[in-house]
Coordinates of C-alpha atoms (C1' of nucleotides) in Angstrom, one line a residue:
Chain A
X1 CA 22.2 -17.5 1.1
X2 CA 20.7 -21.0 1.4
X3 CA 18.8 -22.4 -1.5
X4 CA 15.8 -24.0 0.1
X5 CA 13.1 -25.6 -2.0
X6 CA 10.6 -23.1 -0.7
X7 CA 12.7 -20.1 -1.9
X8 CA 13.4 -21.8 -5.3
X9 CA 9.8 -22.6 -5.9
X10 CA 8.6 -19.1 -4.9
X11 CA 11.1 -17.6 -7.3
X12 CA 10.1 -19.9 -10.1
X13 CA 6.5 -19.2 -9.5
X14 CA 6.9 -15.4 -9.8
X15 CA 9.4 -15.5 -12.6
X16 CA 7.3 -18.0 -14.6
X17 CA 4.1 -16.0 -14.3
X18 CA 2.8 -13.1 -16.3
X19 CA -0.2 -12.7 -14.0
X20 CA 1.3 -10.3 -11.4
X21 CA 0.5 -12.4 -8.4
X22 CA 0.0 -11.1 -4.9
X23 CA 1.7 -12.7 -2.0
X24 CA -1.4 -14.7 -1.4
X25 CA -1.6 -15.8 -5.0
X26 CA 1.9 -17.1 -4.7
X27 CA 1.1 -18.8 -1.4
X28 CA -1.8 -20.6 -2.9
X29 CA 0.2 -21.6 -6.0
X30 CA 3.3 -23.0 -4.2
X31 CA 1.1 -24.7 -1.7
X32 CA 0.2 -27.2 -4.4
X33 CA 3.7 -28.5 -4.3
X34 CA 4.6 -27.7 -0.7
X35 CA 1.4 -28.2 1.3
X36 CA 3.1 -27.2 4.6
X37 CA 4.6 -23.9 3.4
X38 CA 3.5 -20.9 5.5
X39 CA 2.4 -17.5 4.4
X40 CA 5.2 -16.0 6.5
X41 CA 7.8 -17.8 4.5
X42 CA 6.2 -16.6 1.2
X43 CA 6.4 -13.0 2.4
X44 CA 9.9 -13.4 3.7
X45 CA 11.1 -14.8 0.4
X46 CA 9.3 -12.4 -1.8
X47 CA 10.9 -9.6 0.2
X48 CA 14.4 -11.2 -0.1
X49 CA 14.0 -11.8 -3.8
X50 CA 12.8 -8.2 -4.3
X51 CA 15.7 -6.9 -2.3
X52 CA 18.1 -8.9 -4.5
X53 CA 16.4 -7.5 -7.6
X54 CA 15.4 -10.9 -8.8
X55 CA 11.7 -10.0 -8.9
X56 CA 9.8 -6.8 -8.7
X57 CA 7.2 -5.5 -6.2
X58 CA 4.4 -3.4 -7.6
X59 CA 2.3 -1.2 -5.3
X60 CA -1.2 -0.4 -6.4
X61 CA -3.4 2.0 -4.5
X62 CA -6.0 0.1 -2.5
X63 CA -4.7 -3.3 -3.4
X64 CA -2.2 -5.6 -1.8
X65 CA 1.2 -5.6 -3.4
X66 CA 1.8 -7.5 -6.5
X67 CA 4.9 -9.2 -7.6
X68 CA 6.3 -9.4 -11.1
X69 CA 8.9 -11.3 -13.0
X70 CA 12.1 -9.6 -14.0
X71 CA 12.7 -9.3 -17.7
X72 CA 12.8 -6.4 -20.0
X73 CA 11.8 -3.3 -18.2
X74 CA 8.1 -2.4 -18.4
X75 CA 5.5 -0.4 -16.7
X76 CA 2.0 -1.3 -15.7
X77 CA -1.6 -0.4 -16.3
X78 CA -4.4 -1.4 -14.0
X79 CA -8.0 -1.5 -15.1
X80 CA -10.0 0.7 -12.8
X81 CA -13.0 -1.5 -13.2
X82 CA -11.8 -5.1 -12.9
X83 CA -8.4 -4.5 -11.4
X84 CA -6.6 -6.5 -14.1
X85 CA -3.0 -5.6 -14.5
X86 CA -1.5 -5.2 -17.9
X87 CA 2.2 -4.8 -18.9
X88 CA 3.2 -1.9 -21.1
X89 CA 6.6 -1.3 -22.5
X90 CA 6.6 2.5 -22.6
X91 CA 9.2 3.9 -25.0
X92 CA 10.2 7.5 -24.1
X93 CA 13.0 9.5 -25.5
X94 CA 15.0 10.1 -23.6
X95 CA 14.1 7.2 -21.2
X96 CA 11.9 8.2 -18.3
X97 CA 14.6 7.5 -15.6
X98 CA 16.9 9.9 -17.5
X99 CA 14.3 12.6 -17.8
X100 CA 13.5 12.3 -14.1
X101 CA 17.2 12.6 -13.2
X102 CA 17.7 15.6 -15.5
X103 CA 14.6 17.5 -14.6
X104 CA 15.0 16.9 -10.8
X105 CA 18.8 17.2 -10.6
X106 CA 18.7 14.2 -8.2
X107 CA 20.1 10.7 -8.4
X108 CA 17.3 8.5 -9.6
X109 CA 17.6 4.9 -8.5
X110 CA 14.3 3.6 -9.9
X111 CA 10.7 4.5 -10.6
X112 CA 7.3 3.0 -10.6
X113 CA 4.7 4.0 -13.1
X114 CA 1.2 2.6 -12.8
X115 CA -1.5 3.9 -15.0
X116 CA -5.2 3.5 -14.5
X117 CA -7.1 2.4 -17.6
X118 CA -10.2 0.8 -18.9
X119 CA -9.2 -2.6 -20.2
X120 CA -10.7 -3.8 -23.5
X121 CA -13.1 -6.3 -21.8
X122 CA -14.5 -3.6 -19.5
X123 CA -14.7 -1.0 -22.2
X124 CA -17.0 -3.4 -24.1
X125 CA -19.1 -4.2 -21.2
X126 CA -19.8 -0.5 -20.6
X127 CA -21.6 -0.2 -23.9
X128 CA -24.4 -2.5 -22.7
X129 CA -25.2 -1.2 -19.3
X130 CA -23.5 0.3 -16.3
X131 CA -22.5 -2.8 -14.4
X132 CA -20.8 -3.5 -11.1
X133 CA -17.2 -4.7 -10.8
X134 CA -16.3 -7.7 -12.8
X135 CA -14.4 -10.6 -11.2
X136 CA -10.7 -10.4 -11.1
Chain B
X1 CA -22.8 16.9 1.0
X2 CA -22.6 18.5 4.4
X3 CA -19.9 21.0 5.3
X4 CA -18.9 19.9 8.7
X5 CA -16.0 21.6 10.5
X6 CA -14.2 18.3 10.5
X7 CA -14.3 18.0 6.7
X8 CA -13.4 21.6 6.1
X9 CA -10.4 21.4 8.4
X10 CA -9.2 18.1 6.9
X11 CA -9.4 19.6 3.5
X12 CA -7.6 22.8 4.4
X13 CA -4.9 20.8 6.2
X14 CA -4.1 18.8 3.1
X15 CA -4.6 21.6 0.7
X16 CA -2.5 23.9 2.7
X17 CA 0.4 21.5 3.1
X18 CA 3.3 20.6 0.9
X19 CA 4.5 17.9 3.2
X20 CA 2.4 15.0 1.7
X21 CA 0.9 14.0 5.0
X22 CA -0.4 10.5 5.7
X23 CA -3.8 9.9 7.3
X24 CA -2.2 9.8 10.6
X25 CA -0.3 13.0 10.0
X26 CA -3.5 14.7 9.1
X27 CA -5.2 13.2 12.2
X28 CA -2.5 14.6 14.5
X29 CA -2.7 18.0 12.8
X30 CA -6.4 18.5 12.9
X31 CA -6.6 17.2 16.5
X32 CA -4.9 20.3 17.6
X33 CA -8.1 22.2 16.7
X34 CA -10.6 19.5 17.1
X35 CA -9.4 17.3 20.0
X36 CA -12.3 14.9 19.8
X37 CA -12.0 14.1 16.1
X38 CA -11.6 10.4 15.4
X39 CA -9.2 8.7 13.0
X40 CA -12.1 7.1 11.3
X41 CA -13.5 10.5 10.4
X42 CA -10.2 11.5 9.0
X43 CA -10.0 8.4 6.8
X44 CA -13.6 8.8 5.6
X45 CA -13.1 12.4 4.7
X46 CA -9.7 11.9 3.0
X47 CA -11.5 9.2 0.9
X48 CA -14.4 11.5 0.1
X49 CA -12.2 14.4 -0.9
X50 CA -10.0 12.1 -3.0
X51 CA -13.1 10.7 -4.7
X52 CA -14.3 14.3 -5.5
X53 CA -10.9 15.1 -6.9
X54 CA -10.2 17.8 -4.4
X55 CA -7.1 16.2 -3.1
X56 CA -4.9 13.3 -4.3
X57 CA -3.9 10.0 -2.8
X58 CA -0.4 8.8 -3.4
X59 CA 0.6 5.2 -2.8
X60 CA 4.2 4.5 -2.0
X61 CA 5.6 0.9 -1.7
X62 CA 6.0 -0.1 1.9
X63 CA 4.5 3.1 3.3
X64 CA 1.0 4.1 4.3
X65 CA -0.8 6.2 1.7
X66 CA 0.1 9.9 1.5
X67 CA -2.3 12.7 0.6
X68 CA -1.4 15.7 -1.5
X69 CA -2.9 19.1 -2.3
X70 CA -4.4 19.6 -5.7
X71 CA -2.7 22.2 -7.9
X72 CA -0.7 22.0 -11.0
X73 CA -0.1 18.4 -12.0
X74 CA 3.1 16.9 -10.7
X75 CA 4.7 13.6 -9.9
X76 CA 6.7 12.5 -6.9
X77 CA 10.1 11.3 -5.9
X78 CA 10.8 9.5 -2.6
X79 CA 14.2 9.4 -1.0
X80 CA 15.0 5.8 -0.5
X81 CA 17.1 6.6 2.5
X82 CA 14.9 9.0 4.6
X83 CA 11.6 8.5 2.9
X84 CA 11.1 12.2 2.2
X85 CA 8.7 13.0 -0.6
X86 CA 9.6 15.6 -3.2
X87 CA 7.4 17.1 -5.9
X88 CA 8.6 17.1 -9.5
X89 CA 6.9 18.7 -12.4
X90 CA 8.0 16.3 -15.1
X91 CA 7.6 17.8 -18.6
X92 CA 7.3 15.2 -21.3
X93 CA 6.4 15.7 -24.9
X94 CA 3.9 14.5 -25.6
X95 CA 2.6 14.4 -22.1
X96 CA 2.9 11.1 -20.3
X97 CA -0.8 10.3 -20.2
X98 CA -0.9 10.7 -23.9
X99 CA 2.1 8.5 -24.6
X100 CA 0.6 5.9 -22.4
X101 CA -2.7 6.0 -24.2
X102 CA -1.1 5.9 -27.7
X103 CA 1.4 3.2 -26.9
X104 CA -1.2 1.0 -25.1
X105 CA -4.1 1.7 -27.3
X106 CA -6.3 1.8 -24.1
X107 CA -8.2 4.6 -22.5
X108 CA -6.0 6.0 -19.8
X109 CA -7.8 7.7 -16.9
X110 CA -4.8 8.7 -14.8
X111 CA -1.4 7.5 -13.7
X112 CA 0.9 7.6 -10.8
X113 CA 4.6 8.0 -11.2
X114 CA 6.8 7.7 -8.1
X115 CA 10.5 7.7 -8.5
X116 CA 13.0 6.6 -5.9
X117 CA 15.9 8.9 -5.4
X118 CA 18.6 10.0 -3.0
X119 CA 17.7 13.4 -1.7
X120 CA 20.3 16.1 -1.4
X121 CA 20.6 15.8 2.4
X122 CA 21.1 12.1 2.3
X123 CA 23.5 12.3 -0.6
X124 CA 25.7 14.5 1.5
X125 CA 25.5 12.3 4.5
X126 CA 26.8 9.4 2.5
X127 CA 30.0 11.1 1.9
X128 CA 30.9 10.9 5.5
X129 CA 30.0 7.4 6.5
X130 CA 27.5 4.7 5.7
X131 CA 24.8 5.6 8.2
X132 CA 21.4 4.2 9.1
X133 CA 18.1 5.7 8.3
X134 CA 17.6 9.4 9.1
X135 CA 14.4 10.5 10.8
X136 CA 11.5 11.4 8.6
Chain C
dC1 C1' 28.4 -28.2 13.3
dT2 C1' 26.9 -23.8 12.4
dC3 C1' 24.1 -20.7 10.4
dT4 C1' 20.2 -19.6 7.8
dG5 C1' 15.4 -20.6 6.7
dT6 C1' 10.9 -22.6 8.0
dG7 C1' 6.4 -23.2 10.3
dC8 C1' 3.4 -21.6 13.4
dA9 C1' 1.1 -18.2 15.9
dA10 C1' 0.8 -13.8 17.6
dA11 C1' 1.2 -9.2 16.7
dA12 C1' 1.7 -4.8 14.3
dC13 C1' -0.2 -1.6 11.4
dT14 C1' -3.2 0.5 8.2
dT15 C1' -7.7 1.1 6.8
dT16 C1' -12.7 0.1 6.9
dT17 C1' -17.1 -0.4 9.1
dG18 C1' -21.4 -0.9 12.3
dC19 C1' -24.0 1.6 15.3
dA20 C1' -25.9 5.1 18.2
dT21 C1' -25.7 10.0 18.5
dA22 C1' -24.8 14.7 17.0
dG23 C1' -24.9 18.3 13.6
dC24 C1' -26.1 20.4 9.1
dC25 C1' -29.5 22.3 6.0
Chain D
dG1 C1' -37.2 16.8 10.6
dG2 C1' -34.6 14.2 7.6
dC3 C1' -30.3 12.9 6.1
dT4 C1' -25.5 13.0 6.4
dA5 C1' -21.4 12.9 9.2
dT6 C1' -19.2 11.9 13.6
dG7 C1' -17.1 9.3 17.5
dC8 C1' -16.1 5.1 19.3
dA9 C1' -14.8 0.6 19.0
dA10 C1' -14.5 -3.5 16.8
dA11 C1' -13.0 -5.8 12.8
dA12 C1' -10.9 -6.8 8.4
dG13 C1' -6.9 -7.3 5.7
dT14 C1' -2.1 -7.3 4.8
dT15 C1' 2.4 -7.8 6.3
dT16 C1' 5.9 -8.5 9.9
dT17 C1' 8.0 -10.9 13.7
dG18 C1' 9.5 -14.1 17.8
dC19 C1' 10.6 -18.5 18.7
dA20 C1' 11.8 -23.3 18.6
dC21 C1' 12.9 -26.6 15.3
dA22 C1' 14.5 -28.3 10.7
dG23 C1' 17.5 -28.2 6.8
dA24 C1' 21.4 -26.5 3.9
dG25 C1' 26.3 -26.2 3.3

DNA sequence: CTCTGTGCAAAACTTTTGCATAGCC
DNA sequence: GGCTATGCAAAAGTTTTGCACAGAG
């Protein structure tokens, strides 16, 4: 696998961020350093890096896929008002993957847990008046 | 809300199935009874029914959304080889939604848990030879 | 030098939407 | 009759892909 500056930069961008960027977010970010990079290259590399397990892809209903740094395992919560994504390190005993494997009797190779929530900012807003969507 | 035969049939199709159909699956199924129904109508009604909580929408990475009957709460596993979706009634104590709320300190309004697995059929196949994707 | 990756553009695919008409209540 | 839903078709949005060229090893 070749180490191109595009691939390196895309990886560093995702791995260095806690903002759960979409492919387009990554595209706009790396374009600051590599103005000629194409969106296709970003998608291709995000997929390669996901495949290699170097970053994670998170699917959220009704939104484009998000990408996330690899680090300690964690799950995600999404504010149903503003769409903001929040990390949560859910501690279960036994661990969720184990419970899934035991209770299903199948080989579990991974899982994705995305909870909907009301984030603190939106919860506060509600107390004033029923407003529309806040900006992401 | 009007009870059109389209909406009724779409609802019954999803509610009567354990196959987790996609919008297109539903479209092809209802078209047998209503040959002139349009895909747009199917999407509109699936969204309306989801909004009303009468059916569920399940997002799976890299696949179009699936729809599922409402019944006892359950989570889902997807075979990473053949894409087949399997119901699992995961019992956690305390319940997952509660754990999420407690550990995050946020108001949790729902969650989606989709685990990747190797389904029994694909697990067996593997023992013979490394094969390509099976048909869904 | 060879093989992989890139940029560009077109295309694929899923899902939404505008509009005139049809159907429900 | 008024209001909602439908069918059709176009469009929007995300993601993939074919191809010629550039870059990495």
